[in-house]
Coordinates of C-alpha atoms and ligand atoms in Angstrom, one line a residue:
Chain A
M4 CA -0.2 -0.2 -0.1
K5 CA 0.8 3.8 -1.0
I6 CA 0.5 6.0 2.0
L7 CA 0.6 9.7 2.0
V8 CA 0.9 11.8 4.9
C9 CA 0.2 15.7 4.5
I10 CA 1.9 17.7 6.8
T11 CA 2.3 21.0 8.4
H12 CA 4.9 22.9 10.0
V13 CA 3.4 25.0 12.8
P14 CA 4.2 26.8 16.0
D15 CA 4.2 24.8 19.1
T16 CA 0.6 24.9 21.1
T17 CA 2.2 26.8 23.7
S18 CA 3.4 29.3 21.7
K19 CA 3.0 33.3 21.9
I20 CA 1.1 34.6 18.8
Q21 CA 2.1 38.0 18.0
F22 CA 2.7 39.5 15.0
T23 CA 4.9 42.0 13.1
D24 CA 5.2 44.7 9.9
N25 CA 1.8 46.3 10.9
N26 CA -0.2 43.2 12.1
T27 CA 0.5 41.7 8.8
K28 CA 3.2 38.9 9.5
F29 CA 3.0 36.3 12.1
D30 CA 6.4 37.1 14.2
K31 CA 8.2 33.9 14.6
S32 CA 10.6 35.5 16.8
G33 CA 11.2 32.8 19.9
V34 CA 8.8 30.6 18.2
Q35 CA 9.4 26.8 18.3
F36 CA 8.7 24.7 15.3
I37 CA 6.2 21.3 15.4
I38 CA 4.6 18.8 13.0
G39 CA 0.8 20.0 13.4
P40 CA -0.9 18.0 16.5
Y41 CA -3.6 16.1 14.0
D42 CA -1.0 15.7 10.8
D43 CA 0.9 13.8 14.1
Y44 CA -1.8 11.6 14.5
A45 CA -1.9 10.8 11.3
L46 CA 1.6 10.0 10.6
A47 CA 1.2 7.9 13.4
R48 CA -1.4 6.0 12.3
A49 CA 0.5 5.5 9.0
V50 CA 3.4 4.1 10.1
E51 CA 1.4 1.6 12.0
L52 CA -0.3 0.8 8.8
K53 CA 2.5 0.4 6.9
E54 CA 4.3 -1.9 9.7
Q55 CA 1.2 -4.2 9.5
T56 CA 0.5 -4.2 5.7
G57 CA 4.0 -3.4 3.9
G58 CA 4.6 -0.8 1.0
S59 CA 5.4 2.9 1.1
L60 CA 5.1 5.7 3.7
T61 CA 5.4 9.2 1.6
V62 CA 4.9 12.4 3.9
L63 CA 4.2 16.0 1.7
N64 CA 4.6 19.9 2.9
V65 CA 3.5 22.8 1.1
G66 CA 6.3 25.2 2.6
E67 CA 9.6 27.2 2.4
A68 CA 13.0 25.8 3.4
E69 CA 12.5 26.4 7.2
T70 CA 10.0 23.8 6.8
E71 CA 12.9 21.2 6.5
P72 CA 13.3 20.8 10.3
T73 CA 9.7 19.5 10.5
I74 CA 9.8 17.4 7.8
R75 CA 12.8 15.4 8.9
K76 CA 11.5 14.6 12.0
A77 CA 8.0 13.0 10.0
L78 CA 11.4 11.0 8.4
A79 CA 12.6 10.2 11.6
I80 CA 9.4 8.8 13.2
G81 CA 9.2 6.7 9.7
A82 CA 8.9 7.9 6.6
D83 CA 10.5 6.4 3.6
D84 CA 10.9 9.9 1.9
A85 CA 9.3 13.6 2.0
I86 CA 7.7 15.5 -0.6
R87 CA 8.3 19.8 -0.3
V88 CA 6.5 21.6 -2.3
N89 CA 8.7 24.9 -2.4
A90 CA 6.5 27.8 -1.9
F91 CA 4.9 29.8 0.4
P92 CA 1.7 28.2 1.4
K93 CA -1.0 30.6 0.6
D94 CA -4.3 29.7 1.4
S95 CA -5.9 26.3 1.3
L96 CA -7.2 26.1 -2.0
F97 CA -3.5 26.9 -2.8
V98 CA -2.3 24.3 -0.6
A99 CA -5.2 21.8 -1.7
K100 CA -4.1 22.5 -5.3
Q101 CA -0.1 21.5 -4.6
I102 CA -1.1 18.5 -2.8
A103 CA -3.5 17.0 -5.7
H104 CA -0.9 17.3 -8.4
Y105 CA 1.6 15.7 -6.7
A106 CA -1.0 12.9 -4.8
K107 CA -2.3 12.0 -8.3
E108 CA 1.1 12.0 -9.8
G109 CA 2.1 9.3 -6.6
G110 CA -0.9 7.2 -7.6
Y111 CA -1.2 7.2 -3.6
D112 CA -4.1 4.0 -2.0
L113 CA -4.7 6.1 1.3
I114 CA -4.1 10.1 1.7
L115 CA -3.9 11.4 5.3
M116 CA -4.2 14.6 6.4
G117 CA -4.9 16.1 10.3
R118 CA -8.2 16.9 10.7
E119 CA -7.4 20.6 10.7
S120 CA -4.4 22.6 10.9
I121 CA -3.4 24.1 14.4
D122 CA -2.3 28.0 12.4
F123 CA -5.4 28.6 10.6
N124 CA -8.1 26.2 11.6
G125 CA -9.4 25.6 8.7
G126 CA -10.3 22.1 8.3
M127 CA -10.8 22.3 4.4
V128 CA -7.3 20.8 2.7
H129 CA -8.4 17.0 2.8
G130 CA -12.1 18.0 1.5
M131 CA -10.6 19.9 -1.7
V132 CA -8.2 17.3 -2.3
G133 CA -10.9 14.9 -2.4
E134 CA -12.8 17.0 -4.7
L135 CA -10.1 18.0 -6.8
L136 CA -9.1 14.0 -7.4
G137 CA -12.7 12.5 -7.4
M138 CA -11.7 10.8 -4.5
P139 CA -14.1 10.5 -0.7
S140 CA -12.5 12.8 2.0
I141 CA -14.2 11.3 5.8
S142 CA -13.0 14.0 8.4
P143 CA -12.6 14.0 11.6
V144 CA -11.7 10.4 11.6
M145 CA -10.9 8.8 15.0
K146 CA -9.9 5.4 14.5
L147 CA -9.2 3.7 10.7
D148 CA -8.5 0.7 9.8
I149 CA -7.7 -1.1 6.3
E150 CA -9.1 -4.6 5.5
G151 CA -7.8 -5.6 2.0
S152 CA -9.6 -2.8 -0.3
T153 CA -11.6 -1.5 1.9
A154 CA -11.0 0.8 4.7
K155 CA -13.2 0.8 8.4
M156 CA -13.1 4.1 10.1
A157 CA -14.9 6.0 12.9
R158 CA -15.5 9.6 12.2
E159 CA -16.2 12.2 15.4
I160 CA -19.9 13.6 14.9
E161 CA -21.4 16.2 17.3
G162 CA -22.2 13.7 20.3
G163 CA -21.1 10.1 18.6
K164 CA -19.4 8.6 16.4
E165 CA -20.5 7.5 13.1
Y166 CA -18.8 3.9 10.9
L167 CA -18.1 4.3 7.8
E168 CA -16.5 2.0 5.4
V169 CA -15.0 2.9 2.3
N170 CA -13.0 1.2 -0.4
L171 CA -9.7 2.5 -1.5
P172 CA -8.5 5.0 -2.6
F173 CA -9.8 7.7 -0.5
I174 CA -8.5 10.7 1.9
A175 CA -8.6 10.9 6.0
G176 CA -8.2 13.9 8.2
C177 CA -7.0 12.3 11.7
Q178 CA -7.7 13.3 14.6
E179 CA -7.1 11.0 18.3
P180 CA -7.3 8.8 19.5
I181 CA -6.7 7.1 15.7
A182 CA -3.2 6.1 17.2
E183 CA -0.6 7.5 19.7
W184 CA 2.0 10.3 18.9
K185 CA 5.7 8.8 18.5
I186 CA 9.1 10.2 19.4
P187 CA 11.7 9.4 17.2
N188 CA 14.2 7.3 18.9
M189 CA 17.9 7.5 18.1
R190 CA 17.8 5.0 15.0
G191 CA 15.0 6.5 12.9
I192 CA 17.2 10.2 13.8
M193 CA 19.6 8.9 12.2
S194 CA 18.8 7.4 9.3
A195 CA 16.3 10.5 8.6
R196 CA 18.9 12.3 7.9
T197 CA 20.0 10.3 4.6
K198 CA 16.3 9.1 3.3
P199 CA 15.5 11.5 0.2
L200 CA 13.5 15.0 1.0
N201 CA 12.7 16.3 -2.2
V202 CA 11.8 19.2 -3.0
V203 CA 9.5 20.4 -6.3
E204 CA 8.0 23.5 -8.3
Q205 CA 4.7 24.6 -7.3
V206 CA 2.2 23.9 -10.3
S207 CA -0.6 26.7 -9.7
D208 CA -0.5 29.7 -8.4
E209 CA -4.2 30.0 -7.8
A210 CA -5.5 31.5 -4.2
A211 CA -9.0 32.2 -3.6
T212 CA -8.4 34.4 0.6
G213 CA -5.5 36.3 1.5
V214 CA -5.2 38.2 5.1
V215 CA -5.8 41.7 5.2
E216 CA -4.4 42.1 8.9
F217 CA -4.0 39.8 12.1
K218 CA -5.4 40.9 15.2
L219 CA -5.0 40.3 18.6
P220 CA -8.2 39.4 20.9
P221 CA -8.5 42.2 23.7
A222 CA -6.9 41.3 26.9
K223 CA -8.5 40.0 29.8
G224 CA -9.9 42.1 32.8
E225 CA -9.2 40.6 36.8
V226 CA -11.0 37.7 38.0
K227 CA -13.4 38.2 40.3
L228 CA -12.6 35.6 42.8
I229 CA -15.8 34.6 45.3
D230 CA -15.4 33.2 48.9
K231 CA -15.8 29.3 48.7
D232 CA -18.2 29.5 51.7
N233 CA -20.4 32.3 49.4
V234 CA -21.0 30.6 46.5
E235 CA -24.7 32.1 46.1
E236 CA -22.6 35.6 45.8
L237 CA -21.3 33.8 42.5
V238 CA -24.7 32.7 41.4
K239 CA -26.0 36.1 42.1
L240 CA -23.3 37.9 39.6
L241 CA -24.0 35.6 37.2
K242 CA -27.6 36.1 37.3
N243 CA -27.6 40.1 37.4
E244 CA -23.9 41.3 36.2
A245 CA -23.1 38.7 33.5
K246 CA -27.0 37.9 33.2
V247 CA -26.4 34.5 31.9
L248 CA -28.7 32.6 34.1
Chain B
M23 CA -30.4 37.8 -5.0
S24 CA -30.4 34.6 -2.7
I25 CA -28.3 34.3 0.0
L26 CA -27.8 30.3 0.4
V27 CA -28.1 28.2 3.9
Y28 CA -27.2 24.8 4.2
I29 CA -29.0 23.3 7.0
E30 CA -27.9 20.5 9.5
Q31 CA -30.6 17.7 11.0
A32 CA -30.1 15.6 13.7
D33 CA -33.3 13.1 13.4
G34 CA -35.4 15.2 11.9
A35 CA -34.8 18.4 14.1
I36 CA -32.7 21.4 12.9
K37 CA -30.0 22.0 14.6
K38 CA -29.7 25.8 16.6
T39 CA -26.4 26.0 14.6
S40 CA -27.7 25.9 11.2
L41 CA -30.6 28.2 12.5
E42 CA -28.2 30.6 13.7
A43 CA -26.3 30.7 10.2
V44 CA -29.5 31.4 8.9
S45 CA -30.1 34.5 11.0
F46 CA -26.4 35.3 9.6
A47 CA -27.2 35.2 6.0
K48 CA -30.6 37.4 7.0
A49 CA -28.6 40.2 8.8
L50 CA -26.3 39.9 5.5
A51 CA -29.3 40.3 3.0
D52 CA -30.8 43.1 5.0
K53 CA -27.3 45.4 4.8
E54 CA -26.4 43.9 0.6
G55 CA -30.2 43.0 -0.4
G56 CA -31.8 39.3 -2.0
D57 CA -33.2 37.1 1.0
V58 CA -32.2 34.4 2.4
V59 CA -33.6 30.3 1.2
A60 CA -32.2 27.5 3.1
V61 CA -31.6 24.1 1.8
A62 CA -32.4 21.3 4.0
L63 CA -31.7 17.8 3.7
G64 CA -33.4 14.7 4.3
T65 CA -36.5 13.8 6.5
I66 CA -37.6 17.0 8.1
D67 CA -41.2 17.6 8.8
Q68 CA -43.0 20.7 8.7
G69 CA -43.1 22.1 11.8
E70 CA -39.0 22.1 12.1
L71 CA -38.7 23.7 8.0
A72 CA -40.6 26.6 9.6
K73 CA -38.2 27.3 12.5
T74 CA -36.1 28.6 9.3
G75 CA -38.5 31.5 8.8
S76 CA -38.6 32.4 11.8
A77 CA -35.0 32.2 11.6
G78 CA -35.0 34.7 8.6
A79 CA -35.3 32.8 5.9
S80 CA -38.0 33.5 3.4
K81 CA -37.8 30.1 1.1
V82 CA -36.7 26.7 2.3
L83 CA -35.7 24.3 0.0
H84 CA -36.8 20.9 0.9
V85 CA -34.8 18.1 -0.5
N86 CA -37.0 15.0 0.7
D87 CA -34.7 11.9 0.5
E88 CA -33.9 9.3 3.0
K89 CA -30.8 8.6 1.9
L90 CA -29.6 12.0 2.9
N91 CA -30.6 11.8 6.3
A92 CA -27.3 10.9 7.7
G93 CA -24.6 12.9 6.7
V94 CA -23.1 11.3 4.0
I95 CA -20.9 13.8 2.3
Q96 CA -20.1 13.7 -1.0
A97 CA -24.0 13.3 -1.6
H98 CA -24.5 16.6 1.1
A99 CA -21.9 18.4 -1.0
A100 CA -23.4 17.4 -4.1
A101 CA -27.2 18.2 -3.2
V102 CA -26.3 21.7 -1.9
A103 CA -24.3 22.7 -5.0
Q104 CA -27.7 21.9 -7.2
A105 CA -29.8 24.4 -4.8
F106 CA -26.7 27.1 -5.2
E107 CA -27.4 26.6 -8.9
K108 CA -31.1 26.6 -9.1
V109 CA -31.5 29.7 -7.1
A110 CA -28.6 31.6 -8.8
A111 CA -27.3 32.0 -5.1
K112 CA -22.8 33.6 -5.3
T113 CA -23.2 33.3 -0.9
L114 CA -23.2 30.0 0.9
I115 CA -23.6 30.3 4.7
L116 CA -23.0 27.4 6.7
A117 CA -22.2 26.8 10.6
K118 CA -18.8 25.2 12.1
S119 CA -19.0 21.7 12.6
S120 CA -17.7 17.9 12.0
L121 CA -20.0 17.5 9.1
G122 CA -20.3 21.4 7.8
D123 CA -16.3 21.7 7.5
A124 CA -16.3 18.5 5.4
V125 CA -19.1 19.3 2.8
A126 CA -18.0 23.1 2.7
A127 CA -14.3 22.5 2.0
R128 CA -15.9 20.2 -1.4
L129 CA -18.3 22.7 -2.3
A130 CA -15.3 25.2 -2.3
I131 CA -14.1 23.2 -5.5
K132 CA -17.2 22.2 -7.4
L133 CA -18.5 25.9 -7.1
N134 CA -15.0 27.8 -7.3
A135 CA -15.9 29.5 -4.7
G136 CA -13.7 31.0 -1.7
L137 CA -14.1 29.5 1.6
V138 CA -13.6 31.3 5.2
S139 CA -14.0 29.2 7.8
N140 CA -14.7 30.3 11.7
V141 CA -16.0 33.6 10.8
T142 CA -16.6 35.6 13.8
D143 CA -19.0 38.7 12.4
L144 CA -20.9 39.5 9.5
P145 CA -18.4 40.4 6.2
E146 CA -17.5 44.5 5.6
T147 CA -18.2 44.9 1.6
G148 CA -17.7 48.7 1.8
S149 CA -14.6 48.2 -0.8
G150 CA -13.2 44.5 -1.1
Y151 CA -15.3 41.7 1.1
K152 CA -13.4 40.9 3.8
V153 CA -14.5 38.6 6.9
K154 CA -13.3 38.4 10.2
R155 CA -12.1 34.2 11.2
S156 CA -10.4 33.3 14.1
I157 CA -7.3 31.2 13.9
Y158 CA -4.6 29.9 16.1
T159 CA -7.3 27.7 17.9
G160 CA -8.9 31.2 19.2
K161 CA -5.6 32.9 20.1
A162 CA -5.9 35.5 17.2
F163 CA -8.0 36.7 14.8
A164 CA -7.4 37.7 10.5
E165 CA -9.5 40.0 8.6
T166 CA -9.5 37.7 5.5
E167 CA -10.1 39.2 1.9
L168 CA -12.4 37.1 -0.6
T169 CA -11.1 37.9 -4.5
T170 CA -14.2 34.8 -5.9
D171 CA -17.5 36.1 -7.1
N172 CA -18.5 32.5 -5.2
K173 CA -18.4 32.5 -1.4
I174 CA -18.4 30.4 1.4
L175 CA -18.6 31.4 5.5
A176 CA -18.7 29.0 7.9
V177 CA -19.3 30.8 11.1
K178 CA -18.6 30.1 14.1
K179 CA -21.1 30.0 17.2
N180 CA -22.1 32.9 18.9
A181 CA -21.3 35.5 15.7
I182 CA -24.5 36.6 15.7
D183 CA -28.1 35.9 18.1
L184 CA -30.1 33.6 16.4
K185 CA -33.5 35.8 15.2
T186 CA -37.1 34.3 16.5
D187 CA -39.3 36.7 14.8
G188 CA -38.9 36.0 10.9
A189 CA -41.9 35.7 8.5
D190 CA -43.0 32.5 7.6
A191 CA -40.6 30.8 4.9
T192 CA -42.0 29.3 1.9
V193 CA -41.9 25.5 2.0
E194 CA -40.5 24.1 -1.9
D195 CA -39.5 20.5 -2.4
F196 CA -36.4 20.3 -4.3
D197 CA -35.3 16.9 -6.3
V198 CA -31.8 16.3 -6.6
N199 CA -29.8 14.2 -9.3
L200 CA -27.4 12.0 -7.1
D201 CA -24.5 10.2 -9.0
E202 CA -24.1 6.9 -6.7
S203 CA -20.3 7.4 -6.9
V204 CA -21.8 9.7 -4.2
F205 CA -22.6 7.0 -1.6
A206 CA -19.4 5.5 -1.8
A207 CA -18.4 6.1 1.8
K208 CA -21.1 4.2 3.7
I209 CA -21.8 5.2 6.9
T210 CA -23.1 1.3 8.8
S211 CA -24.1 2.7 12.3
T212 CA -24.0 5.9 14.0
D213 CA -23.7 6.3 18.0
Q214 CA -24.5 8.9 19.3
A215 CA -26.1 10.4 22.8
T216 CA -29.3 11.1 22.5
G217 CA -31.3 13.9 24.7
D218 CA -28.0 15.2 25.6
I219 CA -27.3 19.1 25.0
L220 CA -24.1 18.7 23.0
L221 CA -21.3 20.2 23.8
P222 CA -20.4 22.1 20.6
E223 CA -23.9 23.7 20.9
A224 CA -24.7 23.8 23.9
D225 CA -25.0 27.5 25.6
I226 CA -23.8 26.8 28.6
V227 CA -20.4 23.9 29.8
V228 CA -19.6 22.6 32.7
S229 CA -16.4 20.8 32.7
G230 CA -14.6 18.3 35.2
G231 CA -10.5 17.9 35.0
R232 CA -8.1 15.8 36.6
G233 CA -9.2 17.5 40.0
M234 CA -12.1 15.8 40.1
K235 CA -10.2 12.6 40.9
G236 CA -12.3 10.3 38.9
P237 CA -15.0 8.8 37.0
E238 CA -17.1 7.9 40.4
N239 CA -17.5 11.6 41.6
W240 CA -18.5 12.6 37.6
N241 CA -22.0 12.7 39.2
L242 CA -20.9 16.3 41.1
I243 CA -20.5 17.8 37.3
E244 CA -23.3 16.5 36.1
D245 CA -25.8 17.9 38.7
L246 CA -24.7 21.3 38.4
A247 CA -24.8 21.0 34.3
K248 CA -28.1 19.4 34.5
E249 CA -29.9 22.3 37.0
L250 CA -28.0 25.1 34.5
G251 CA -29.2 23.9 31.7
A252 CA -25.7 22.4 30.5
A253 CA -23.7 20.3 28.5
T254 CA -20.8 18.4 30.0
G255 CA -16.9 18.9 29.3
C256 CA -13.3 17.3 30.1
S257 CA -9.8 17.7 30.0
K258 CA -8.0 16.2 27.3
P259 CA -6.2 13.4 30.4
V260 CA -9.5 13.2 31.8
S261 CA -10.7 11.7 28.2
D262 CA -7.5 10.1 27.5
I263 CA -7.5 7.8 30.8
G264 CA -11.3 7.5 29.3
W265 CA -12.9 9.0 32.8
R266 CA -15.1 10.2 30.1
P267 CA -16.2 9.8 25.8
H268 CA -13.6 11.5 23.6
H269 CA -16.7 13.4 22.0
E270 CA -16.0 15.7 25.4
H271 CA -13.0 16.6 25.7
V272 CA -11.8 20.1 25.2
G273 CA -9.3 22.0 23.8
Q274 CA -6.3 22.4 21.2
T275 CA -7.4 18.9 20.5
G276 CA -10.8 18.2 20.9
V277 CA -13.9 20.3 20.9
K278 CA -13.4 24.1 21.0
V279 CA -16.7 25.8 22.6
A280 CA -17.8 28.9 22.1
P281 CA -20.8 29.0 25.0
T282 CA -21.7 31.6 27.1
L283 CA -20.4 30.4 30.0
Y284 CA -18.0 27.8 30.2
V285 CA -17.6 26.6 34.3
A286 CA -14.0 24.6 34.8
V287 CA -13.7 22.5 37.8
G288 CA -10.5 21.1 38.9
I289 CA -9.0 22.2 35.3
S290 CA -5.2 23.8 35.9
G291 CA -5.9 25.8 32.2
A292 CA -2.8 25.0 30.7
I293 CA -2.8 26.9 27.0
Q294 CA -4.4 23.9 25.1
H295 CA -7.4 23.3 27.2
L296 CA -7.8 27.1 27.4
A297 CA -6.8 27.3 23.1
G298 CA -10.3 25.5 23.4
V299 CA -12.3 27.7 25.3
N300 CA -11.0 30.8 24.6
S301 CA -14.5 31.8 22.8
S302 CA -16.8 31.7 25.4
K303 CA -18.2 35.3 26.7
Y304 CA -17.7 34.2 30.8
I305 CA -15.5 32.2 32.4
V306 CA -15.6 30.7 35.9
V307 CA -12.8 28.6 37.5
I308 CA -13.2 26.6 40.6
N309 CA -9.7 25.4 41.7
K310 CA -8.2 24.2 45.1
D311 CA -4.7 26.0 43.7
P312 CA -5.2 29.8 43.8
E313 CA -2.2 29.9 41.4
A314 CA -3.7 27.6 38.8
P315 CA -3.8 29.4 36.0
F316 CA -6.8 29.0 34.8
F317 CA -7.8 32.5 36.9
K318 CA -5.7 34.6 34.9
A319 CA -8.0 34.0 31.9
A320 CA -11.7 33.7 33.8
D321 CA -14.2 36.3 34.5
Y322 CA -15.2 34.4 38.4
G323 CA -13.3 32.3 39.9
I324 CA -13.6 30.5 43.9
V325 CA -10.3 29.0 45.6
G326 CA -11.7 25.9 47.1
D327 CA -12.0 21.7 46.7
A328 CA -14.5 21.1 44.4
F329 CA -15.8 18.4 46.7
E330 CA -17.1 21.1 48.8
V331 CA -18.4 23.9 46.2
L332 CA -19.9 21.7 43.8
P333 CA -22.9 21.0 45.9
K334 CA -23.4 24.0 47.3
L335 CA -23.5 25.9 44.2
T336 CA -26.1 23.2 42.6
E337 CA -28.3 23.8 45.3
A338 CA -27.8 27.3 45.2
V339 CA -28.5 27.4 41.3
K340 CA -31.2 25.2 42.6
A341 CA -32.4 27.7 45.1
L342 CA -32.7 30.8 42.6
K343 CA -35.6 29.0 40.6
Ligands
FAD204 C1 0.3 19.2 21.6 C2 -1.0 19.0 22.9 C3 -2.0 19.4 23.1 C4 -2.9 19.5 24.0 N1 -4.6 19.2 24.4 C5 -5.2 19.5 24.9 C6 -6.4 19.8 24.9 O1 -6.8 20.4 23.9 N2 -7.3 19.4 26.1 C7 -6.8 19.4 26.9 O2 -7.3 19.8 28.5 N3 -5.4 19.4 27.1 C8 -4.7 19.5 26.3 N4 -3.1 19.2 26.6 C9 -2.8 18.8 27.7 C10 -2.8 20.4 28.8 O3 -1.6 20.5 28.3 C11 -2.8 19.9 29.9 O4 -1.7 18.7 30.1 C12 -4.5 19.2 30.2 O5 -5.2 20.2 30.1 C13 -4.3 19.1 32.3 O6 -5.7 18.7 32.3 P1 -6.2 19.0 34.2 O7 -6.3 20.3 33.8 O8 -7.3 18.0 34.1 O9 -5.2 18.5 34.8 P2 -3.8 18.7 35.9 O10 -2.8 19.3 34.8 O11 -3.9 17.6 36.3 O12 -4.8 19.6 36.5 C14 -5.8 19.9 37.6 C15 -5.9 20.6 38.6 O13 -7.2 19.8 39.8 C16 -7.1 20.8 40.5 N5 -7.3 20.6 41.6 C17 -6.8 19.1 42.3 N6 -7.9 17.9 43.3 C18 -8.9 19.5 42.8 C19 -9.7 19.5 44.3 N7 -10.3 18.8 45.0 N8 -10.9 21.0 43.6 C20 -10.5 21.5 43.2 N9 -9.3 21.6 42.4 C21 -8.6 20.7 42.0 C22 -5.0 21.1 40.8 O14 -4.8 22.4 41.2 C23 -4.9 21.4 39.1 O15 -5.4 23.1 38.9 C24 -2.7 19.2 25.2 C25 -1.3 18.8 25.2 C26 -0.3 18.8 24.5 C27 1.4 18.6 24.3
AMP205 N1 0.9 23.7 3.7 C1 0.4 22.3 4.3 N2 1.7 21.1 3.8 C2 0.9 20.1 3.7 N3 -0.7 19.8 4.4 C3 -1.3 20.6 4.9 C4 -0.8 21.7 4.3 N4 -1.5 22.7 5.2 C5 -2.7 21.4 4.9 N5 -2.0 20.3 5.2 C6 -2.8 19.4 5.8 O1 -4.5 19.3 5.3 C7 -4.4 19.7 6.8 C8 -6.2 20.3 7.2 O2 -5.8 21.6 7.1 P1 -6.5 23.0 7.0 O3 -7.6 23.1 6.2 O4 -5.5 24.1 7.1 O5 -6.6 23.3 8.6 C9 -3.5 19.4 7.6 O6 -3.9 19.0 9.5 C10 -2.8 19.0 7.2 O7 -2.6 17.8 6.8

């Protein structure tokens, strides 16, 4: 089975978010970048599936040269090779067009992505690629098993789960508990250095959206503390001041 | 010109978030001109369909096909695309959800439409077309420009107040042509909590963390939730250990909630948890540690033991009625 996993290169979940250049650019100073947590789940499941069924596992990222350490980490976790589409990811449509092109070229049986990126939280790229390739796209997938040419999965819905079956090839946007995050071991890290990381060019320049300005939410005021022996006071405040009861 | 709204249903009941999307579309139509047409898929009775009128739609296209009762992503996308064409719409509005996101992404390609998700405000259309959306899991916003003729906006909960005083909507049966291929993904069964208030749609949420010590103590959370008419949530470790089901896990890697009131009990307030609750209007924190980081994000707080505070608080809420 040929598996493709698409990964993002995003600020660590604990990062303080700030902007520069008159609020038009993300401020990278002091920020550590990681594989998107949902992409990391997709990758972990892909490594397990490859172990079970054999075949190959490729990771793909649309990004500039700075994303290579993140891609190397995915190689250390267990991908065989990597593709970097050398372009700034302008928007979801732009990214989807690149992925669709290289996914088609590679003829993958299974394309796994994260449920959403944690920078722009679109949750759209997998659906767009699915439509561009005429393949089913299922998201958010929390359990995925492959039996022959059939995939069986559970998809999270509001308040529960839905169980589905679909034939390969198809695309899934993954989330936990599909697999446990994998931490690269020493052997993985060593071998990742020599695994192929192919840099390819963008195939389309199309985008549909652009950010005009970034904004931060207004600062939160001080917390009002209420004595633990006077919880009635809290209920009063919620009713009369916040007016939420 | 019409603005189309994609309506989601569960067991024949229209989702409240979809009705909010109708109200959002109505406010947009009032600003820009045009009317609001809803498209509802599957078996839904007249009384339910009428709710789209109260929320602001003047017409609802009803695709009364039971094969669409379940949220088959490709089939829903195909049906909505046909409705979009039929009413010659330029804009599609929908509520952000597990199904909505998946359907919207496919529609963006089908309709050659720019798609913006997590929309928190009505678009500005003075010069160009700008929409505010939440990014970095609620830690920031982006004023986003849309350059396409067709547009899709996936609206976040609480972006607008639900309208309930709209006129009646005409219900029109609408037949769609669906190719067998759109049913390629087969839903074999669903497993859904019934009767409960759904977490992503709840106006009040009561969540418990590791400070609750074990699943046997969750009745304290549930009692308060019941008095408040709230949904229950939890922190990630709580669902990881299996004290609570996964769909209750709130945060960066779980459900993002936007209630008017979020009550956090025995949750430390790690940044990944806060990312899922920072769109709440008011936050109440109950924690025995005065240094718990959650207090910095809270509006009201009680420093105390959850096992003492919760029963008293539940009583106090009960006494209010
Ligand atoms: C990539 C990544 C993603 C993550 N995503 C999420 C996510 O989506 N959601 C999430 O929640 N976490 C997430 N986490 C985990 C997060 O970092 C924290 O570990 C987690 O939120 C802590 O859960 P907690 O507050 O329940 O437990 P703890 O940190 O153990 O806190 C327990 C709290 O309970 C209080 N307490 C104890 N006893 C009592 C008592 N009797 N009465 C009152 N208070 C009491 C303590 O003072 C403490 O503040 C993520 C982590 C990573 C690395
Ligand atoms: N620049 C990118 N390169 C590779 N994959 C991406 C990129 N952006 C998004 N994806 C994939 O698409 C998923 C959904 O992203 P999004 O629609 O941006 O929330 C992510 O979890 C990734 O798997």
